[in-house]
Short mmCIF file of C-alpha atoms in Angstrom, two decimals:
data_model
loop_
_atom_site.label_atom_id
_atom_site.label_comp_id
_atom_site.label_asym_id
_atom_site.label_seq_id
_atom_site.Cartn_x
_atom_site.Cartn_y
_atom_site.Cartn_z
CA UNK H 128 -49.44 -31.29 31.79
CA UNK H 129 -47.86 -33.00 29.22
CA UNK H 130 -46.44 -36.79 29.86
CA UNK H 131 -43.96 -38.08 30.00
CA UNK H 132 -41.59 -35.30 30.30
CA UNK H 133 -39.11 -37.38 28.86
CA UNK H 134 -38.61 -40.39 26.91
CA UNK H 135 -35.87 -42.25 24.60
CA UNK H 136 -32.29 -42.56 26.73
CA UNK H 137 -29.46 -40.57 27.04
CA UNK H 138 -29.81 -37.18 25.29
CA UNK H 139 -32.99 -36.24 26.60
CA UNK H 140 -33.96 -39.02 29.85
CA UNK H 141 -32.33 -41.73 31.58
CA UNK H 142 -30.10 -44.15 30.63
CA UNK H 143 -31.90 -47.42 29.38
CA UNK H 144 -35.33 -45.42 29.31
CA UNK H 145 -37.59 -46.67 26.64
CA UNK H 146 -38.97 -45.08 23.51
CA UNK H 147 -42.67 -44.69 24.68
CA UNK H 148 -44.00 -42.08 23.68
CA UNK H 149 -43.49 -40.09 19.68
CA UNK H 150 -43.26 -36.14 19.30
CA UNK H 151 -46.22 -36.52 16.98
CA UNK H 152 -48.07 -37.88 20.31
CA UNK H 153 -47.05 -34.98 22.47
CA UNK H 154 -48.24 -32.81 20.03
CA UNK H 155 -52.06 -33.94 20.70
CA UNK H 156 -51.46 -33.86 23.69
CA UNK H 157 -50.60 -29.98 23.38
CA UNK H 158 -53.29 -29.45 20.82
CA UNK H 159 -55.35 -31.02 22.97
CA UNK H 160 -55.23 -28.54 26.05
CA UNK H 161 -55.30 -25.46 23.71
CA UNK H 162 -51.62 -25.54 23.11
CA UNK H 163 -49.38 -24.29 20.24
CA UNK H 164 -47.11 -26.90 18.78
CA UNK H 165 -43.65 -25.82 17.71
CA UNK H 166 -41.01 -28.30 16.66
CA UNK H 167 -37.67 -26.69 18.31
CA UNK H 168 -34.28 -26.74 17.33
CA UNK H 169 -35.40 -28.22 13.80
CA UNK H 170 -34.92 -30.27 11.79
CA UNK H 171 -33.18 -32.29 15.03
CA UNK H 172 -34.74 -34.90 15.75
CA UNK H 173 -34.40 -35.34 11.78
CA UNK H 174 -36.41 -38.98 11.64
CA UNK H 175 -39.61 -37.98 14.29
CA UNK H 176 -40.23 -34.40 12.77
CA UNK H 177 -41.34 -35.83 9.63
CA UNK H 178 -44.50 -37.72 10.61
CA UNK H 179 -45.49 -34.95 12.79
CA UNK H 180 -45.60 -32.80 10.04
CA UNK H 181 -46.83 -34.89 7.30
CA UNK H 182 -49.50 -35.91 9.99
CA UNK H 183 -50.06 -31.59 9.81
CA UNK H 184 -49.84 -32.30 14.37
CA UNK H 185 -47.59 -28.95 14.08
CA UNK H 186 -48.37 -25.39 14.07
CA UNK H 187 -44.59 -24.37 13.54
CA UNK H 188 -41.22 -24.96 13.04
CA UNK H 189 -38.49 -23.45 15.24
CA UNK H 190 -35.65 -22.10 12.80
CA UNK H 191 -32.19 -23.39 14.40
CA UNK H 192 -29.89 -20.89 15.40
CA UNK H 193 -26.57 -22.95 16.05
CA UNK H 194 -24.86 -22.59 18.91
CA UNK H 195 -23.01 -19.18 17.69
CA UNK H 196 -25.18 -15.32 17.77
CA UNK H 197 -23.04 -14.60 14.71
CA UNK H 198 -23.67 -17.68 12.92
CA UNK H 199 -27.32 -16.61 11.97
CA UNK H 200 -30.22 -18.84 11.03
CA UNK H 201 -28.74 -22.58 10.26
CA UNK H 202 -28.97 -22.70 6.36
CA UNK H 203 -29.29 -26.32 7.41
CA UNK H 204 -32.29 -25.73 8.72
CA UNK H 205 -33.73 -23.98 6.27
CA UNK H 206 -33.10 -26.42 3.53
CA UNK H 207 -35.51 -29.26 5.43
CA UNK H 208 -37.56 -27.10 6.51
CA UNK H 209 -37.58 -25.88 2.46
CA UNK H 210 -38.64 -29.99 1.48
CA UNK H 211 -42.01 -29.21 3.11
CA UNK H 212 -42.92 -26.26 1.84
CA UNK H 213 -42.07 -27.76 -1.55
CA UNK H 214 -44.76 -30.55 -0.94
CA UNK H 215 -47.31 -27.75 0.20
CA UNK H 216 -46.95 -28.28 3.69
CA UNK H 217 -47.55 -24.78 4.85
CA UNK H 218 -45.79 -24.73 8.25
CA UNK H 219 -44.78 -20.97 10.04
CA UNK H 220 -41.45 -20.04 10.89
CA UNK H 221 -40.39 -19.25 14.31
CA UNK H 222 -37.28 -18.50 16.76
CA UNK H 223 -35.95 -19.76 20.10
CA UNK H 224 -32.52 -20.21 21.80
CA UNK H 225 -33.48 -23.55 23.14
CA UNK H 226 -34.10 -24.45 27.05
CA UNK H 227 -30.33 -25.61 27.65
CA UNK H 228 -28.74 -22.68 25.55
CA UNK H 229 -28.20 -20.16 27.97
CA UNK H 230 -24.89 -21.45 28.80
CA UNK H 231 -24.13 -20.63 25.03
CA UNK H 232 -23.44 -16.98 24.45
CA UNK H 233 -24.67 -16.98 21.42
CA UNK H 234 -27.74 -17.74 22.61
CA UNK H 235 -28.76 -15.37 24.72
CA UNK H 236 -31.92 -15.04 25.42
CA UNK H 237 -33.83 -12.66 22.18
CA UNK H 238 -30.36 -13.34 20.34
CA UNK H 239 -32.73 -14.55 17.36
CA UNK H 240 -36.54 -13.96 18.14
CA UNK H 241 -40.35 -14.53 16.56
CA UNK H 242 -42.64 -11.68 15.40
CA UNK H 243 -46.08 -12.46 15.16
CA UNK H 244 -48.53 -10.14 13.64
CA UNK H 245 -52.12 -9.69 15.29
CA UNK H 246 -54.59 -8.32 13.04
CA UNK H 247 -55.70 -5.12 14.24
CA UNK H 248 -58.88 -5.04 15.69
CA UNK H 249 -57.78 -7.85 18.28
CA UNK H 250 -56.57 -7.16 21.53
CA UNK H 251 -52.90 -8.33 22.13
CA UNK H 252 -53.28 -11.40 24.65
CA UNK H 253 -51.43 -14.76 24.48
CA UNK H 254 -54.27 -16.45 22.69
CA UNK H 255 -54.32 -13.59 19.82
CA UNK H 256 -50.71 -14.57 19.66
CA UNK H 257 -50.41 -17.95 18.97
CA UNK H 258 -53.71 -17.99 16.29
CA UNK H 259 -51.01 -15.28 14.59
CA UNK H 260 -48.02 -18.27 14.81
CA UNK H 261 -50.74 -20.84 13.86
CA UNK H 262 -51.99 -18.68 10.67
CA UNK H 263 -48.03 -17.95 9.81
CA UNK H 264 -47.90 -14.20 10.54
CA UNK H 265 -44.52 -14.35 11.57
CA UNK H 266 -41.02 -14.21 10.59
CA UNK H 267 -37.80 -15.25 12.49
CA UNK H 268 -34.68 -12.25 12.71
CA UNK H 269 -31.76 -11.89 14.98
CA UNK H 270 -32.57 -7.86 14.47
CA UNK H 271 -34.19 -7.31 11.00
CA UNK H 272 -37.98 -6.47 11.11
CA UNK H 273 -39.86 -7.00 7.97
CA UNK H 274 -43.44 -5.93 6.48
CA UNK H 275 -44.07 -8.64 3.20
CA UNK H 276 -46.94 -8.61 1.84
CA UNK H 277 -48.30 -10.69 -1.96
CA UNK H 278 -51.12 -8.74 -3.67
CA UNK H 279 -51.63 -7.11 -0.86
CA UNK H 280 -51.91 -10.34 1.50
CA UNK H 281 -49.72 -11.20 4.70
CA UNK H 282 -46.96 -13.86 5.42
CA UNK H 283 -49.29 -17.04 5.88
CA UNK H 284 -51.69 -16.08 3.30
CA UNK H 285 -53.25 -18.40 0.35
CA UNK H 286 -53.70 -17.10 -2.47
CA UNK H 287 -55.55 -19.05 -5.86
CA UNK H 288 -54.94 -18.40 -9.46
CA UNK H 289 -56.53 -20.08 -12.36
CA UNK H 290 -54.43 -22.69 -14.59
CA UNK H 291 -52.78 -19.87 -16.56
CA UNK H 292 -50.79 -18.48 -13.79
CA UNK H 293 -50.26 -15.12 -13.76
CA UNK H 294 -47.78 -11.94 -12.36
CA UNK H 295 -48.37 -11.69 -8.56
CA UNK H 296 -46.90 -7.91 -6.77
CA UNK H 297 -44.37 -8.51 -3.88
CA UNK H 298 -44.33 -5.05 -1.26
CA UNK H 299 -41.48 -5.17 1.06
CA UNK H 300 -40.38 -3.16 3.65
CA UNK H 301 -37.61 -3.95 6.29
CA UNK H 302 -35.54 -1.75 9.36
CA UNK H 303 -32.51 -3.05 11.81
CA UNK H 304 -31.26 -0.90 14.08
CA UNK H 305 -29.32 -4.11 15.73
CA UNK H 306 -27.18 -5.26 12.63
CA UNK H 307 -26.77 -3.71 9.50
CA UNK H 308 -28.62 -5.11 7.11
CA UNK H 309 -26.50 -6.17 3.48
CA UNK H 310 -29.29 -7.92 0.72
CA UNK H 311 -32.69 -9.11 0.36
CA UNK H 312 -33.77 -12.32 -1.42
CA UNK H 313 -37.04 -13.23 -2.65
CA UNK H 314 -37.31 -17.32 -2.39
CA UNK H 315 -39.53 -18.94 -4.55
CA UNK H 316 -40.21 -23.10 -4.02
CA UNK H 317 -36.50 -22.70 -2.44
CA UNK H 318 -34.65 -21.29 -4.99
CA UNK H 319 -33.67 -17.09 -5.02
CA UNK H 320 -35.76 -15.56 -7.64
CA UNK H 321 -35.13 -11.85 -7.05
CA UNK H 322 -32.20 -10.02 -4.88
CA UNK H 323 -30.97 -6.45 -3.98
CA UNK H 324 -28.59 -5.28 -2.26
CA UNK H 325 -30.09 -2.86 0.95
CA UNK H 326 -29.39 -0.05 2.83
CA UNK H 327 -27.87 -0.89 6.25
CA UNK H 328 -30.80 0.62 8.50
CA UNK H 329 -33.67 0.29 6.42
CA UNK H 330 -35.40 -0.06 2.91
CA UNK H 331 -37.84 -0.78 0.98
CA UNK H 332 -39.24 -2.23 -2.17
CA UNK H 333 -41.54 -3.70 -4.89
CA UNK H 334 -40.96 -7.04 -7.06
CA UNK H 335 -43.54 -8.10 -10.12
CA UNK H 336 -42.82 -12.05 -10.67
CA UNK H 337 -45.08 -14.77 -12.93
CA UNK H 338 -46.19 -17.60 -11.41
CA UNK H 339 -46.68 -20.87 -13.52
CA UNK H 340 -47.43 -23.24 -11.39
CA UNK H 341 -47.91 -23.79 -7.18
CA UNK H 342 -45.44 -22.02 -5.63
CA UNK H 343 -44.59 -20.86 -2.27
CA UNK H 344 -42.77 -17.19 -1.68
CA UNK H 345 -40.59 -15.78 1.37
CA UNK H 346 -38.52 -13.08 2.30
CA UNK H 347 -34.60 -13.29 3.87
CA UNK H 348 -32.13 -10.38 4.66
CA UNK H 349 -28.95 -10.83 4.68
CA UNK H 350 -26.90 -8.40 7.27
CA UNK H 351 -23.18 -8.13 8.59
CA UNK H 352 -21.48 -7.05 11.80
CA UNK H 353 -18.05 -4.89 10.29
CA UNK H 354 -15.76 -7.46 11.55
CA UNK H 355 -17.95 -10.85 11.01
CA UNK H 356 -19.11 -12.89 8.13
CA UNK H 357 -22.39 -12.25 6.53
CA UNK H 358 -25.38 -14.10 7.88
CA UNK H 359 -29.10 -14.77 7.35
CA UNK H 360 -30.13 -12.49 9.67
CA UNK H 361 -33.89 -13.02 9.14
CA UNK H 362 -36.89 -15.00 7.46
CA UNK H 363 -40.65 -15.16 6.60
CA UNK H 364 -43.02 -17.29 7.13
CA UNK H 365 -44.11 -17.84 2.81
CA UNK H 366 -46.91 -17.07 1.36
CA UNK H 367 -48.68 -20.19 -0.77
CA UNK H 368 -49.70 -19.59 -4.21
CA UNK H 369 -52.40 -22.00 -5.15
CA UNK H 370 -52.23 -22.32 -8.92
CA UNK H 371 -55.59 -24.48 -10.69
CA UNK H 372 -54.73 -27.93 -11.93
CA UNK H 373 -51.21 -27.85 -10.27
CA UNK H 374 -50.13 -29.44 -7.00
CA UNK H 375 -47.33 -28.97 -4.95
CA UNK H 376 -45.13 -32.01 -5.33
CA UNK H 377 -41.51 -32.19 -5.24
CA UNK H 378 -40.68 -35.37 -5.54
CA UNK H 379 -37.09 -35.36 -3.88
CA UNK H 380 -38.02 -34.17 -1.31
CA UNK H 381 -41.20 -36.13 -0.92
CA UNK H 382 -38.27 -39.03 -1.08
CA UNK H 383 -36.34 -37.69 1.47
CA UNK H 384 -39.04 -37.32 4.28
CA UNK H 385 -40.81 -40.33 3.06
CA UNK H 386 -36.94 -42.31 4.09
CA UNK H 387 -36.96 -39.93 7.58
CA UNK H 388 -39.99 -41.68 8.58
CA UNK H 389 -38.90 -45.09 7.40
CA UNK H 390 -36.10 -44.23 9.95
CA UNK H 391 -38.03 -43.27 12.69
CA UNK H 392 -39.75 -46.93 12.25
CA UNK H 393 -36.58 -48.84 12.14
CA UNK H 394 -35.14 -46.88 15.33
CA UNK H 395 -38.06 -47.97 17.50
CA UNK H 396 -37.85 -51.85 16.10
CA UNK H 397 -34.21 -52.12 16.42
CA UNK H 398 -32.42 -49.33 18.42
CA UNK H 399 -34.43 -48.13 20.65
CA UNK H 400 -35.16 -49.80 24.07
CA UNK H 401 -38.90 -51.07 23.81
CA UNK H 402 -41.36 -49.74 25.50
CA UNK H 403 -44.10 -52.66 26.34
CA UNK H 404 -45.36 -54.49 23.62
CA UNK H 405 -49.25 -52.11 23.53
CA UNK H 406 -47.30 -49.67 23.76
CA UNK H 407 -44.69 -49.85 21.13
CA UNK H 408 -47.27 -51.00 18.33
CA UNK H 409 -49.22 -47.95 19.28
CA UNK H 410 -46.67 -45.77 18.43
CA UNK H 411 -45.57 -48.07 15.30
CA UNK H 412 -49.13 -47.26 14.46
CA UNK H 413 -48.65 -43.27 14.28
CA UNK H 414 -45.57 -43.65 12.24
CA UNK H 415 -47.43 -46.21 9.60
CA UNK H 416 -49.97 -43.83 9.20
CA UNK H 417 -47.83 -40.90 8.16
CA UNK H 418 -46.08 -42.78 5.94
CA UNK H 419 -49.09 -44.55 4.09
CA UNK H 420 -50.22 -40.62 3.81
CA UNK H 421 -47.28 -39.53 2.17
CA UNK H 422 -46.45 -43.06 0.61
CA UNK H 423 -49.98 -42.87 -1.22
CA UNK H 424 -49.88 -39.43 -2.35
CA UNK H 425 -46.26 -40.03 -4.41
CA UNK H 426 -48.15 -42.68 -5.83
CA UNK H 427 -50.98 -40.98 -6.60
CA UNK H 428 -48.71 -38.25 -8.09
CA UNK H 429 -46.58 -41.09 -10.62
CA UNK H 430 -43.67 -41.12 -8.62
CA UNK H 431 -41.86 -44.70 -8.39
CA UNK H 432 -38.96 -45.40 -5.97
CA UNK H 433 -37.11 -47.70 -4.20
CA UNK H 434 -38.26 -49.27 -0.48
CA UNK H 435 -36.07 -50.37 2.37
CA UNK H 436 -36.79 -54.04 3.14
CA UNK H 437 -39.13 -53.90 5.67
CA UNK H 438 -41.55 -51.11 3.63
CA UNK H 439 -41.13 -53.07 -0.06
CA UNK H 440 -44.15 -53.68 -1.24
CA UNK H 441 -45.60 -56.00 -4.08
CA UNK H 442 -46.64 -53.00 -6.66
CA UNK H 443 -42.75 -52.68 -6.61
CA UNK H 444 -42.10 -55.54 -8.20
#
């Protein structure tokens, strides 16, 4: 088992509880028994997700369906989930409708689900299925299915080029039966790089795109109910694109989750009810050492910026 069950006050445990334990803790803890670590409803908790993945403690990232079933997959959620792919961070995309939700119709339970591909000559068991999350074989839909493959490689997959770059082939094919589907987007390092619009039940198609430098690549499909707004009905896990001599660095958003974890450190010295004194520098600890990871690699990659007062440091000056 995993303790505490609960920690950190109102929203989640008791009133007045303290802060004792970090998500980035429970997630050795699940690693630890043979577990697979997914960070639900995400990016909330904004400031605690960020060291746990910058610390890599996560195998996946839950994409947040909001609270309606015609809302579709939170673009919200995309677009932090986007900073880390951005930064090389290779984290798989999966789908829930949350513990509490049922009470939501909107989420209903499969309203938005994960696919995980096995490779086939493995037997279909629950361990098969979470190395397939863990390796990024997956994509998140609220009815689309999708087949994406990159030179012939799956959702997950790394692939290397040499310094020139090169074209890389994009095979696609997707099928709803649930909601008609209305476009497909190719997203490259979070921006749309090729679109189409699709037939309603099912399609299927080829892209040729260069690649100059390290770049990530995902599918989403677009669909419509006839008397609701269009949604994203359903996202990849990318495929990484390892180009020689260039890493991935994005520096705003290496800014932004660098500030989420400066957060997280000022909640549990000023907001948060202290745990006791071991105990709260422990977890200070865990949060220091993300951010001296990231901290140290903007450095490393030239990248000066500004410090809150408690992380300002001399080479600032």
């Amino acid at each position: 088992m995993i303790l505490p069950l609960c920690s950190g006050g109102p929203d989640e445990s008791a009133i007045g509880d303290p802060v004792n334990v970090l998500l980035t803790e429970w997630a050795r803890q699940c690693r630890k028994q043979g577990g697979l670590v997914v960070l639900p409803h995400f990016p909330n908790p904004r400031l605690e997700n960020a060291a746990t993945l910058i610390l890599e403690e996560a195998d996946a990232i839950e994409l947040y369906p909001g609270s309606d079933a015609y809302r579709g997959i939170d673009p919200y959620s995309l677009s932090d989930w986007y900073r880390y792919l951005n930064n090389g961070y290779l984290v798989p995309a999966v789908a829930g409708t949350d513990k509490q939700a049922a009470r939501y119709a909107g989420r209903a339970v499969g309203a938005i689900r994960t696919y995980a591909k096995i490779p086939d000559h493995q037997e279909f068991s629950y361990q098969t299925w979470m190395d397939a999350v863990r390796t990024g074989h997956t994509f998140a839909t609220y009815g689309p299915l999708m087949d994406f493959k990159v030179e012939g490689k799956p959702m997950g997959s790394r692939i290397s080029m040499t310094s020139s770059g090169g074209k890389i082939d994009i095979s696609w094919q997707v099928a709803s039966v649930i909601i008609p589907m209305t476009s497909i987007q190719l997203i490259v390092n979070g921006e749309i790089r090729e679109a189409r619009a699709l037939k309603p039940d099912q399609d299927a198609g080829m892209w040729s795109v260069r690649i100059s430098k390290s770049s990530w690549v995902a599918l989403l499909v677009r669909a419509k109910y006839d008397d609701k707004d269009e949604i994203i009905a359903a996202h990849s896990s990318p495929v990484m694109i390892d180009v020689e001599g260039s890493e991935f660095f994005a520096a705003t958003d290496a800014l932004t989750i660098l500030e989420q974890i400066e957060g997280a450190l000022a909640y549990i010295e000023t907001i948060g009810t202290r745990a006791e004194e071991k105990r709260h520098k422990e977890m200070r600890l865990v949060l220091q050492s993300a951010y001296r990871r990231l901290h140290n690699r903007m450095h490393k990659m030239g990248f000066d910026h500004a410090h809150s007062v408690g992380t300002h440091h001399s080479e600032h000056d």
